[in-house]
mmCIF file of C-alpha atoms in Angstrom:
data_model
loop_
_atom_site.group_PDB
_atom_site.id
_atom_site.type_symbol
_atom_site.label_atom_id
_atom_site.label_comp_id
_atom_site.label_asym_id
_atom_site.label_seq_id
_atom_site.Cartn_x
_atom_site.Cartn_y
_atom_site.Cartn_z
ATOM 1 C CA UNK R 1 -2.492 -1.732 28.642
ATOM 2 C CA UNK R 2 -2.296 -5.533 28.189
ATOM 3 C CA UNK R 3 -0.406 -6.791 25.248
ATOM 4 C CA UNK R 4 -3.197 -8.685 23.840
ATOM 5 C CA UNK R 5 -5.218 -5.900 23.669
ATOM 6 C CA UNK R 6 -2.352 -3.377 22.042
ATOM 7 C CA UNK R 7 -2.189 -6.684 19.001
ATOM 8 C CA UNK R 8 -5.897 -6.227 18.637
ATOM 9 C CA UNK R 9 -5.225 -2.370 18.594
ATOM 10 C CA UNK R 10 -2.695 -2.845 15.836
ATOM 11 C CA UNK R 11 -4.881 -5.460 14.132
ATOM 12 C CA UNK R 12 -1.723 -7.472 13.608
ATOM 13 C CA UNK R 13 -4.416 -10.159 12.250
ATOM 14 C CA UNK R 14 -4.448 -8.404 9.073
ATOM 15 C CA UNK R 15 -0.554 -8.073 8.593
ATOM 16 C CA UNK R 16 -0.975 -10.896 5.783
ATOM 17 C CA UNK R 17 -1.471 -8.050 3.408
ATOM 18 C CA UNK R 18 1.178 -6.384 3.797
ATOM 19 C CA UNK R 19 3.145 -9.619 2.175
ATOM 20 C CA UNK R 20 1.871 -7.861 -1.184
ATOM 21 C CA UNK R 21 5.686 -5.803 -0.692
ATOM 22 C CA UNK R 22 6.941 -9.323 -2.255
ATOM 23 C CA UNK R 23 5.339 -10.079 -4.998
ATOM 24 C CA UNK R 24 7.353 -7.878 -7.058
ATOM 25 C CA UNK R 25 10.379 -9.573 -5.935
ATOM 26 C CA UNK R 26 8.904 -13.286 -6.766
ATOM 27 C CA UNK R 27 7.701 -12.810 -10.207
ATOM 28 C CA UNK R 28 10.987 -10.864 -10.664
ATOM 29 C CA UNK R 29 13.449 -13.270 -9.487
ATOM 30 C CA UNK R 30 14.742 -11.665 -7.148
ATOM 31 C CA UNK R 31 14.112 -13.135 -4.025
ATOM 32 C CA UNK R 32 17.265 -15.365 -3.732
ATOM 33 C CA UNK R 33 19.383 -11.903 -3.625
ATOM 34 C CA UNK R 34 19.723 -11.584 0.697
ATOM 35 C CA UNK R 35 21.012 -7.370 0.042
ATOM 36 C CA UNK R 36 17.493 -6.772 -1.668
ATOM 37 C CA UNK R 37 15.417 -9.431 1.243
ATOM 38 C CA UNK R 38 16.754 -7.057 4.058
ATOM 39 C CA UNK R 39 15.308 -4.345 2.281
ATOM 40 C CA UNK R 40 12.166 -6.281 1.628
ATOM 41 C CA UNK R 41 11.933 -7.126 5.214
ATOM 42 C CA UNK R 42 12.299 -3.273 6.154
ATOM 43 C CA UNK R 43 9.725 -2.279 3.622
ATOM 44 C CA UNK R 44 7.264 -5.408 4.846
ATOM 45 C CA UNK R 45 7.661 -3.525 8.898
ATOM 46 C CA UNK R 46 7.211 -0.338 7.923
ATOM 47 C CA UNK R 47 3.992 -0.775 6.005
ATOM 48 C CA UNK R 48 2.750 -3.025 9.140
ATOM 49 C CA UNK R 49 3.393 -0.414 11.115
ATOM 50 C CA UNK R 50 1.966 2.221 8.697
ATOM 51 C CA UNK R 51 -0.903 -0.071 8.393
ATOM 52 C CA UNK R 52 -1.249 -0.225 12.119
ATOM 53 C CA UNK R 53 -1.441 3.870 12.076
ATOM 54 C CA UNK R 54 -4.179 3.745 9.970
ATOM 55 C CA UNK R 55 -6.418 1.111 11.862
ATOM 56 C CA UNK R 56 -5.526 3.202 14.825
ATOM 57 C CA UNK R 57 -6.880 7.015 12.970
ATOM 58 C CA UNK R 58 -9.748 4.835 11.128
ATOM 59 C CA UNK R 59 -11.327 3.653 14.420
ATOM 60 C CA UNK R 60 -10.354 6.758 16.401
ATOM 61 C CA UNK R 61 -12.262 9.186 13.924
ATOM 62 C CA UNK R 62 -14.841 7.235 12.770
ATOM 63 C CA UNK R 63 -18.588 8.213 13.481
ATOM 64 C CA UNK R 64 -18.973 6.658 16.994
ATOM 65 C CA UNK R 65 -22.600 6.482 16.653
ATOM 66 C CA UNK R 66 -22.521 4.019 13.530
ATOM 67 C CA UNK R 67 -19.627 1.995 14.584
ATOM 68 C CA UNK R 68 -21.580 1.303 18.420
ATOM 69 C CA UNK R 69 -24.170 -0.316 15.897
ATOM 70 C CA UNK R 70 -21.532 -2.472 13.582
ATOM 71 C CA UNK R 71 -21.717 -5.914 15.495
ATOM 72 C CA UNK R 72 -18.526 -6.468 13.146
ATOM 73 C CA UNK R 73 -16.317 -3.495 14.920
ATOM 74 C CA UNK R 74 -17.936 -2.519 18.069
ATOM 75 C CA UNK R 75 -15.921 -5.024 19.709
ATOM 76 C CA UNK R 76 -12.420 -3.183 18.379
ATOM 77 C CA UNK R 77 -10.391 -1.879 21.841
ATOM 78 C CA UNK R 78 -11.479 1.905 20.973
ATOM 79 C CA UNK R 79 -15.145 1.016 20.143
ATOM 80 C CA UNK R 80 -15.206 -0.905 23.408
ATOM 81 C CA UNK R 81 -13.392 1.268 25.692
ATOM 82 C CA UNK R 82 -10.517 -0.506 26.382
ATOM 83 C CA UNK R 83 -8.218 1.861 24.577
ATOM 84 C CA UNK R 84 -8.956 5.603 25.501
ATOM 85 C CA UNK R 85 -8.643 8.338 22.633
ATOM 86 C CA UNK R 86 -5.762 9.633 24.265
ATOM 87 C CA UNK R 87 -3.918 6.155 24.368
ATOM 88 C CA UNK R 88 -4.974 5.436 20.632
ATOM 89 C CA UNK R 89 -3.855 9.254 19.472
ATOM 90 C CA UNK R 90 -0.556 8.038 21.579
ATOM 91 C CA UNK R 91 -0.117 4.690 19.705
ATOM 92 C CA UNK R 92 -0.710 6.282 16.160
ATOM 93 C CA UNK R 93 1.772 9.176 16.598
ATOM 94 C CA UNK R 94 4.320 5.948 17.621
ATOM 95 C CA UNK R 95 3.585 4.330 14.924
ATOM 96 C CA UNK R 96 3.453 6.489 11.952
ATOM 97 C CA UNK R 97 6.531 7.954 13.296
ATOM 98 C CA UNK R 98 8.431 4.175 12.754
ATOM 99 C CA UNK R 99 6.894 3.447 9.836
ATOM 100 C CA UNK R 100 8.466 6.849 8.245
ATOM 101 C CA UNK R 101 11.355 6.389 10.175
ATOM 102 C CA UNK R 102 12.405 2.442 8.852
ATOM 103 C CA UNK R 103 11.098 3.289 5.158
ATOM 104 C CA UNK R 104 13.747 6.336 4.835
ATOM 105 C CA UNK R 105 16.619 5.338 6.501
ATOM 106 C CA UNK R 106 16.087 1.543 5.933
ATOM 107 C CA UNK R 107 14.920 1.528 2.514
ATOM 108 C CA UNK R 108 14.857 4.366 0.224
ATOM 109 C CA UNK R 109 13.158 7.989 -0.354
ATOM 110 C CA UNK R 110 11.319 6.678 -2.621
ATOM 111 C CA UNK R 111 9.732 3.868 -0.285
ATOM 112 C CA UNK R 112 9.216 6.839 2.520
ATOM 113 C CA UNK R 113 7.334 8.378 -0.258
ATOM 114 C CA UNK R 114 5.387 5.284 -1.136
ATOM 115 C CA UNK R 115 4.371 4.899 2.616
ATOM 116 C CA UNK R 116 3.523 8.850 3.105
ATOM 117 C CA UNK R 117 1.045 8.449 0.246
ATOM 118 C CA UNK R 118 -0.620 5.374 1.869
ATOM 119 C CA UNK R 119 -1.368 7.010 5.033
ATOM 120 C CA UNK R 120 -2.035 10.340 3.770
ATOM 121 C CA UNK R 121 -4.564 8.587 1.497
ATOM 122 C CA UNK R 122 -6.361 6.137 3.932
ATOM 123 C CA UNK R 123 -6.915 9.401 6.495
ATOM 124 C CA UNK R 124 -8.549 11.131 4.141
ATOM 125 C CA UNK R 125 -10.674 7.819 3.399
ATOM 126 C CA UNK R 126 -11.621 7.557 6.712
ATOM 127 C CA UNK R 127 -12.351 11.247 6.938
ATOM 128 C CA UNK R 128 -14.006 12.128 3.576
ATOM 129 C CA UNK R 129 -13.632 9.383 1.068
ATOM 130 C CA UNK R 130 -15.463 6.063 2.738
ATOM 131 C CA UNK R 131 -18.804 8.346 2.192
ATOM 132 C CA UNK R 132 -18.552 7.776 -1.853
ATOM 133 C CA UNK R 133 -19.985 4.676 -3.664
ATOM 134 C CA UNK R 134 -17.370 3.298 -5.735
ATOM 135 C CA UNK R 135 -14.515 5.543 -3.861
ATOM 136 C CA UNK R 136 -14.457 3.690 -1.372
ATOM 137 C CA UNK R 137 -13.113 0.563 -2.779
ATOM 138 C CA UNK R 138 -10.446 2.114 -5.440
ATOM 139 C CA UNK R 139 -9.031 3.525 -2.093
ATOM 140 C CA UNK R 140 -8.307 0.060 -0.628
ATOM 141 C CA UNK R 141 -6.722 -0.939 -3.781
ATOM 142 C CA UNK R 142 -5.250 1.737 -4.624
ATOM 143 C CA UNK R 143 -3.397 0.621 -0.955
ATOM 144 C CA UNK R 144 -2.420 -2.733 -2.180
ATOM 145 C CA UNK R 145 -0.739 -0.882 -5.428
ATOM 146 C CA UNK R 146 1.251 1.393 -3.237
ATOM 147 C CA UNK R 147 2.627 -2.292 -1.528
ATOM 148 C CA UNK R 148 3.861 -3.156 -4.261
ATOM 149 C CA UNK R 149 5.272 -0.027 -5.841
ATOM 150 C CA UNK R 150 6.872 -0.038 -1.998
ATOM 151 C CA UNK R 151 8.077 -3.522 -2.858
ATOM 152 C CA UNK R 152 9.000 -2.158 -6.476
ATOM 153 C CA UNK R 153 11.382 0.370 -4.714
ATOM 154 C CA UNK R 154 13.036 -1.760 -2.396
ATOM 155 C CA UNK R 155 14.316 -3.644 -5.083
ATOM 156 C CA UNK R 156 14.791 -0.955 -8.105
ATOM 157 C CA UNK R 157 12.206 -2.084 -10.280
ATOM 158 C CA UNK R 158 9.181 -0.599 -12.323
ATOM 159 C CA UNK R 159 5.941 -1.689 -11.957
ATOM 160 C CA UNK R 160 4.884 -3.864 -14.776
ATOM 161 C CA UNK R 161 1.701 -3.710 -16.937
ATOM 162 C CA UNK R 162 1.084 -7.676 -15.691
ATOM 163 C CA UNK R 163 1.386 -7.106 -12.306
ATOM 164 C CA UNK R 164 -0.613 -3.604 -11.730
ATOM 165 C CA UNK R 165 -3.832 -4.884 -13.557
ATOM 166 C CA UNK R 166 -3.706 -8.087 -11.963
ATOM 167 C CA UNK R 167 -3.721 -6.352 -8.510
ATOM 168 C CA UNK R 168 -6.194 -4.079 -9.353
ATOM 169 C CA UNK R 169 -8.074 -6.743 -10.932
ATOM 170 C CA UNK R 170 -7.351 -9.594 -8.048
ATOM 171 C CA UNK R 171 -8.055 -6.649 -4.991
ATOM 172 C CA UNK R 172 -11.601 -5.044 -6.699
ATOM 173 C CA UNK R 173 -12.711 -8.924 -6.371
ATOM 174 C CA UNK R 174 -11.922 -9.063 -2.474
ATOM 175 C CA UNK R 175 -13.094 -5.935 -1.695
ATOM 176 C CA UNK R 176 -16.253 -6.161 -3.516
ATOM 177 C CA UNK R 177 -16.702 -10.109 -1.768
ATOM 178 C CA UNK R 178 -16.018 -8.340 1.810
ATOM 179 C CA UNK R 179 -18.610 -5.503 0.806
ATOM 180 C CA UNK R 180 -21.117 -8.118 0.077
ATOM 181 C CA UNK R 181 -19.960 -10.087 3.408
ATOM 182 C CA UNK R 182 -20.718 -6.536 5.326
ATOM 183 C CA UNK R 183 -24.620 -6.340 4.070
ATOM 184 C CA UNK R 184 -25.141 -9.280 4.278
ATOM 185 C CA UNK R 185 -24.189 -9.485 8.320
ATOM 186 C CA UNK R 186 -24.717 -6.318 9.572
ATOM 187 C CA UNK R 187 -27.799 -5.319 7.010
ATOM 188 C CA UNK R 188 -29.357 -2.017 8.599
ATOM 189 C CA UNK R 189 -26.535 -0.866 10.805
ATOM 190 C CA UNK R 190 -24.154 -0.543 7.501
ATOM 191 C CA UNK R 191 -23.107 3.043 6.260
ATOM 192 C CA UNK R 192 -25.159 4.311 3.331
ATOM 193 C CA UNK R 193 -22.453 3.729 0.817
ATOM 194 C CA UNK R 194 -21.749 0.187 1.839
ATOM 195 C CA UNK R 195 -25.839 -0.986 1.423
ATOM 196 C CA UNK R 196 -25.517 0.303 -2.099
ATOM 197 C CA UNK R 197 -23.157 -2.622 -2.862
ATOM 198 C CA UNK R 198 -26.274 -5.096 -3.412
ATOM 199 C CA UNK R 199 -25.800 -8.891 -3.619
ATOM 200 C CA UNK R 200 -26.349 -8.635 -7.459
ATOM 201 C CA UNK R 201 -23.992 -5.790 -7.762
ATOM 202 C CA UNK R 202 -21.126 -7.857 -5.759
ATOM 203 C CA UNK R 203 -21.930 -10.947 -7.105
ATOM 204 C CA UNK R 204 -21.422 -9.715 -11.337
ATOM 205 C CA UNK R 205 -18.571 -7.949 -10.186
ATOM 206 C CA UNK R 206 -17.067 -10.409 -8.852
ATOM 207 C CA UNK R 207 -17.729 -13.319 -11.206
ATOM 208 C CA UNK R 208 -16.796 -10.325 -13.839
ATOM 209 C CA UNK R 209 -13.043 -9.866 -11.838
ATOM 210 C CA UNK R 210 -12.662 -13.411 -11.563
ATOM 211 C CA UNK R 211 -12.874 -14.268 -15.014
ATOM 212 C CA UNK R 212 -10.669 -10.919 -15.768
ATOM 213 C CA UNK R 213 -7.939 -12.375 -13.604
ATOM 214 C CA UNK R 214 -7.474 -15.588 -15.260
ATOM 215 C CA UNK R 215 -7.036 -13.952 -18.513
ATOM 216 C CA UNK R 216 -4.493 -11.566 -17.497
ATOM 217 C CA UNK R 217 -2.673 -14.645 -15.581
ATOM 218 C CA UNK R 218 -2.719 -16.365 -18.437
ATOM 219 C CA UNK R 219 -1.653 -13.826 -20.890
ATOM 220 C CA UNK R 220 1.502 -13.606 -17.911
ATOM 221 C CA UNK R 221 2.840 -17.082 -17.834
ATOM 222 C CA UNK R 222 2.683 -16.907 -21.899
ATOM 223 C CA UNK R 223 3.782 -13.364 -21.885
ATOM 224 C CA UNK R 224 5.231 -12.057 -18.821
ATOM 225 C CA UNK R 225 8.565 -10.300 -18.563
ATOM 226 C CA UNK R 226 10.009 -12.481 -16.509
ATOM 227 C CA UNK R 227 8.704 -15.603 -18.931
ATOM 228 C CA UNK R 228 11.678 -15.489 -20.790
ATOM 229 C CA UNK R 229 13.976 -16.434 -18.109
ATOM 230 C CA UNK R 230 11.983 -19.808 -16.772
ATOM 231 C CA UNK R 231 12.873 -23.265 -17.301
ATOM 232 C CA UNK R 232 9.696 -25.194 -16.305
ATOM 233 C CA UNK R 233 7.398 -23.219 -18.821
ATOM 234 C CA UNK R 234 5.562 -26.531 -18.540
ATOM 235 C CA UNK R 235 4.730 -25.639 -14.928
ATOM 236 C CA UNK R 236 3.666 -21.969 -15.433
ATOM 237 C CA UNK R 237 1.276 -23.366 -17.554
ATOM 238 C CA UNK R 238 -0.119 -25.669 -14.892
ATOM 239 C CA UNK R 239 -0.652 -23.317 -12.440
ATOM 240 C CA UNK R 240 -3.370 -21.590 -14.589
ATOM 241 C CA UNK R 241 -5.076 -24.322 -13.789
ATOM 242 C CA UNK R 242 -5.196 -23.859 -10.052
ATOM 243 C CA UNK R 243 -5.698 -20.508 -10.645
ATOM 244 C CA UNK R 244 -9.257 -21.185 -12.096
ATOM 245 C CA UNK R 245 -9.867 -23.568 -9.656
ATOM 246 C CA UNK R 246 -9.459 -21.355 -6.612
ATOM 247 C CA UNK R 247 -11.386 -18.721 -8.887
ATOM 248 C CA UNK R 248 -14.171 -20.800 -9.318
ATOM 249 C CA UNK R 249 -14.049 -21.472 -5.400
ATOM 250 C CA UNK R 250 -13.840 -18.210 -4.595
ATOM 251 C CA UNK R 251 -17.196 -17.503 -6.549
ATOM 252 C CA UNK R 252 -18.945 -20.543 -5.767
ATOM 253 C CA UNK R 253 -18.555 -19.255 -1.620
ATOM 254 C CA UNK R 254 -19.376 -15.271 -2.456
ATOM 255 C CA UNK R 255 -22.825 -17.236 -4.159
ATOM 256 C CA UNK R 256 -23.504 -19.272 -1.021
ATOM 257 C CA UNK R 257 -22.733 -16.586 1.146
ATOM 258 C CA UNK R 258 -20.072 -18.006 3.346
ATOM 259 C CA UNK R 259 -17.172 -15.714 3.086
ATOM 260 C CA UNK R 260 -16.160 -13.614 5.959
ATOM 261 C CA UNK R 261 -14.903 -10.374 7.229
ATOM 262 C CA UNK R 262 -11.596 -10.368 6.379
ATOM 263 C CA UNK R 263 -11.444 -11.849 3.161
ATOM 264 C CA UNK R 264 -7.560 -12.491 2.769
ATOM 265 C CA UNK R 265 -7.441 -14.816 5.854
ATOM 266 C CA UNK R 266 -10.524 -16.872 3.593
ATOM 267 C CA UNK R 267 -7.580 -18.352 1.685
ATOM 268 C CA UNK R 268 -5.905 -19.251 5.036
ATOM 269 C CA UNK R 269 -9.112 -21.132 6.230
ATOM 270 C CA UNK R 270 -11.099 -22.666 3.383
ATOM 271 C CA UNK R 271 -10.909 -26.467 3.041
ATOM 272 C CA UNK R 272 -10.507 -25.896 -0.981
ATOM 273 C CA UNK R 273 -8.462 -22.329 -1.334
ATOM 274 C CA UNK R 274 -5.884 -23.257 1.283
ATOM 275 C CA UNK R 275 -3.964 -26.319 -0.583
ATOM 276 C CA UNK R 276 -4.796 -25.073 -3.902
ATOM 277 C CA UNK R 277 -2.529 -21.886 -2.506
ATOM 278 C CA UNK R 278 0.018 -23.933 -1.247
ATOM 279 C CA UNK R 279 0.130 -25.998 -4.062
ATOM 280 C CA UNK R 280 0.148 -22.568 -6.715
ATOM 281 C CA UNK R 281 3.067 -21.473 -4.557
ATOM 282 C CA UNK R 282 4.899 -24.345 -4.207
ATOM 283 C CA UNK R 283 4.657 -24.736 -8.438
ATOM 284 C CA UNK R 284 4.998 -21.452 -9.600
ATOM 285 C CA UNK R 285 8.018 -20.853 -7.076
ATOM 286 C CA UNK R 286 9.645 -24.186 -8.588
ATOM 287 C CA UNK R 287 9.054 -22.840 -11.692
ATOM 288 C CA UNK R 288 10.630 -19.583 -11.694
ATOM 289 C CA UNK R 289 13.604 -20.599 -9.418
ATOM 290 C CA UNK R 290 14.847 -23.952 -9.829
#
């Protein structure tokens, strides 16, 4: 098997979300400690490779019938035939097995545990759950919360109030934009559940999450735990203002339709939403450590 086609089998593409294992230790200040980054960095491979796993099991059990029809995954290595079943069944046993492997004896028990939970979860998705309105999108965030409760064990922290509604909040708005991106491309070939997300639907839901998110950003950098212990308040503040900015972005390309499959590499690519991350970063990291 050719390495560029084992990458596409692992879907390394979409490793970007796995750097949701961090954001605990950024807003917590902790990212300038190197014992808890090694952890981090442990946490951050396994859930790649648990993530791989579950790309692997998703298109390996998935109705072949409706994904030969899905001009957005019928190109995938399984869906094409460049990756046999038995290859793909060998590939997911490999790396599940890593993933558990790194979280327990590189992390903590408590991080394997994190990581057993997002698997066991996202099988059952792609067995049973995908087929429920609704159900189908807590399940992909309810992934991005187990991230950062990983991240939240690497470190030793709890999950704050701030943090787990803002994820929610921030993750219902991407899913529901890459829902609307799905009917809007593939139209009659999509899954029952998926062509009950309407345009409408999508769109109120996610002007709705968009304005949700601000508030709860705001209500962070005035109230957050780790407010307390900044010295540029001044630029906490600011970045509330980029924050609306790349929210009303976000909405303004969900309303002209021009958002695309994977909807966290839309950040990497837009003209408008890549600075104004950058720049967010680049403020809100001089804020909280320097």
């Amino acid at each position: 098997m050719k390495i560029r086609t084992l990458l596409r089998l692992f879907r390394v593409h979409q490793y970007t979300k796995n750097l949701f294992v961090l954001a605990p230790a950024f807003f917590g200040l902790e990212l300038t400690d190197f014992e808890l980054l090694d952890k981090l960095f442990n946490v951050f491979l396994a859930f790649c490779l648990a993530s791989s796993a579950v790309y692997i099991a998703n298109d390996l059990y998935s109705d072949p019938s409706t994904e030969r029809n899905n001009p957005l995954v019928n190109s995938r290595p399984i869906q094409s035939g460049l990756v046999s079943d038995q290859q793909a069944d060998y590939w997911f046993k490999v790396t599940i097995s890593l993933a558990y492997l790194i979280a327990g004896l590189n992390v903590n028990i408590e991080a394997f545990r994190i990581i057993l939970a997002y698997t066991l979860l996202n099988v059952l998705y792609t067995l049973l759950l995908k087929k429920f309105f609704m159900v189908d999108l807590l399940v992909i965030v309810a992934g991005f919360e187990l991230r950062v409760m990983a991240g939240c064990a690497a470190i030793g922290h709890e999950m704050t109030a701030f943090l787990t509604l803002e994820i929610f909040v921030v993750c219902s708005m991407l899913v529901m934009a890459k829902r609307l991106y799905e009917n809007l491309t593939i139209k009659d070939s999509a899954r029952p559940t998926v062509k009950r997300y309407t345009k409408d639907l999508c769109l109120r839901n996610i002007i709705t999450m968009a304005v949700t998110s601000n508030i709860i950003y705001v209500l962070y950098c005035f109230y957050g735990e780790s407010i307390p212990h900044v010295r540029h308040h001044g630029y906490m503040y600011l970045s509330c203002g980029i924050v609306m900015l790349a929210s009303l972005r976000f909405v303004s390309l969900a309303k002209q339709e021009r958002l695309c499959y994977n909807i966290t590499n839309l950040f990497l690519k837009d003209w408008a939403l890549m600075p104004l991350s950058l720049v967010w970063t680049g403020i809100v990291t001089y804020a909280l450590y320097f």
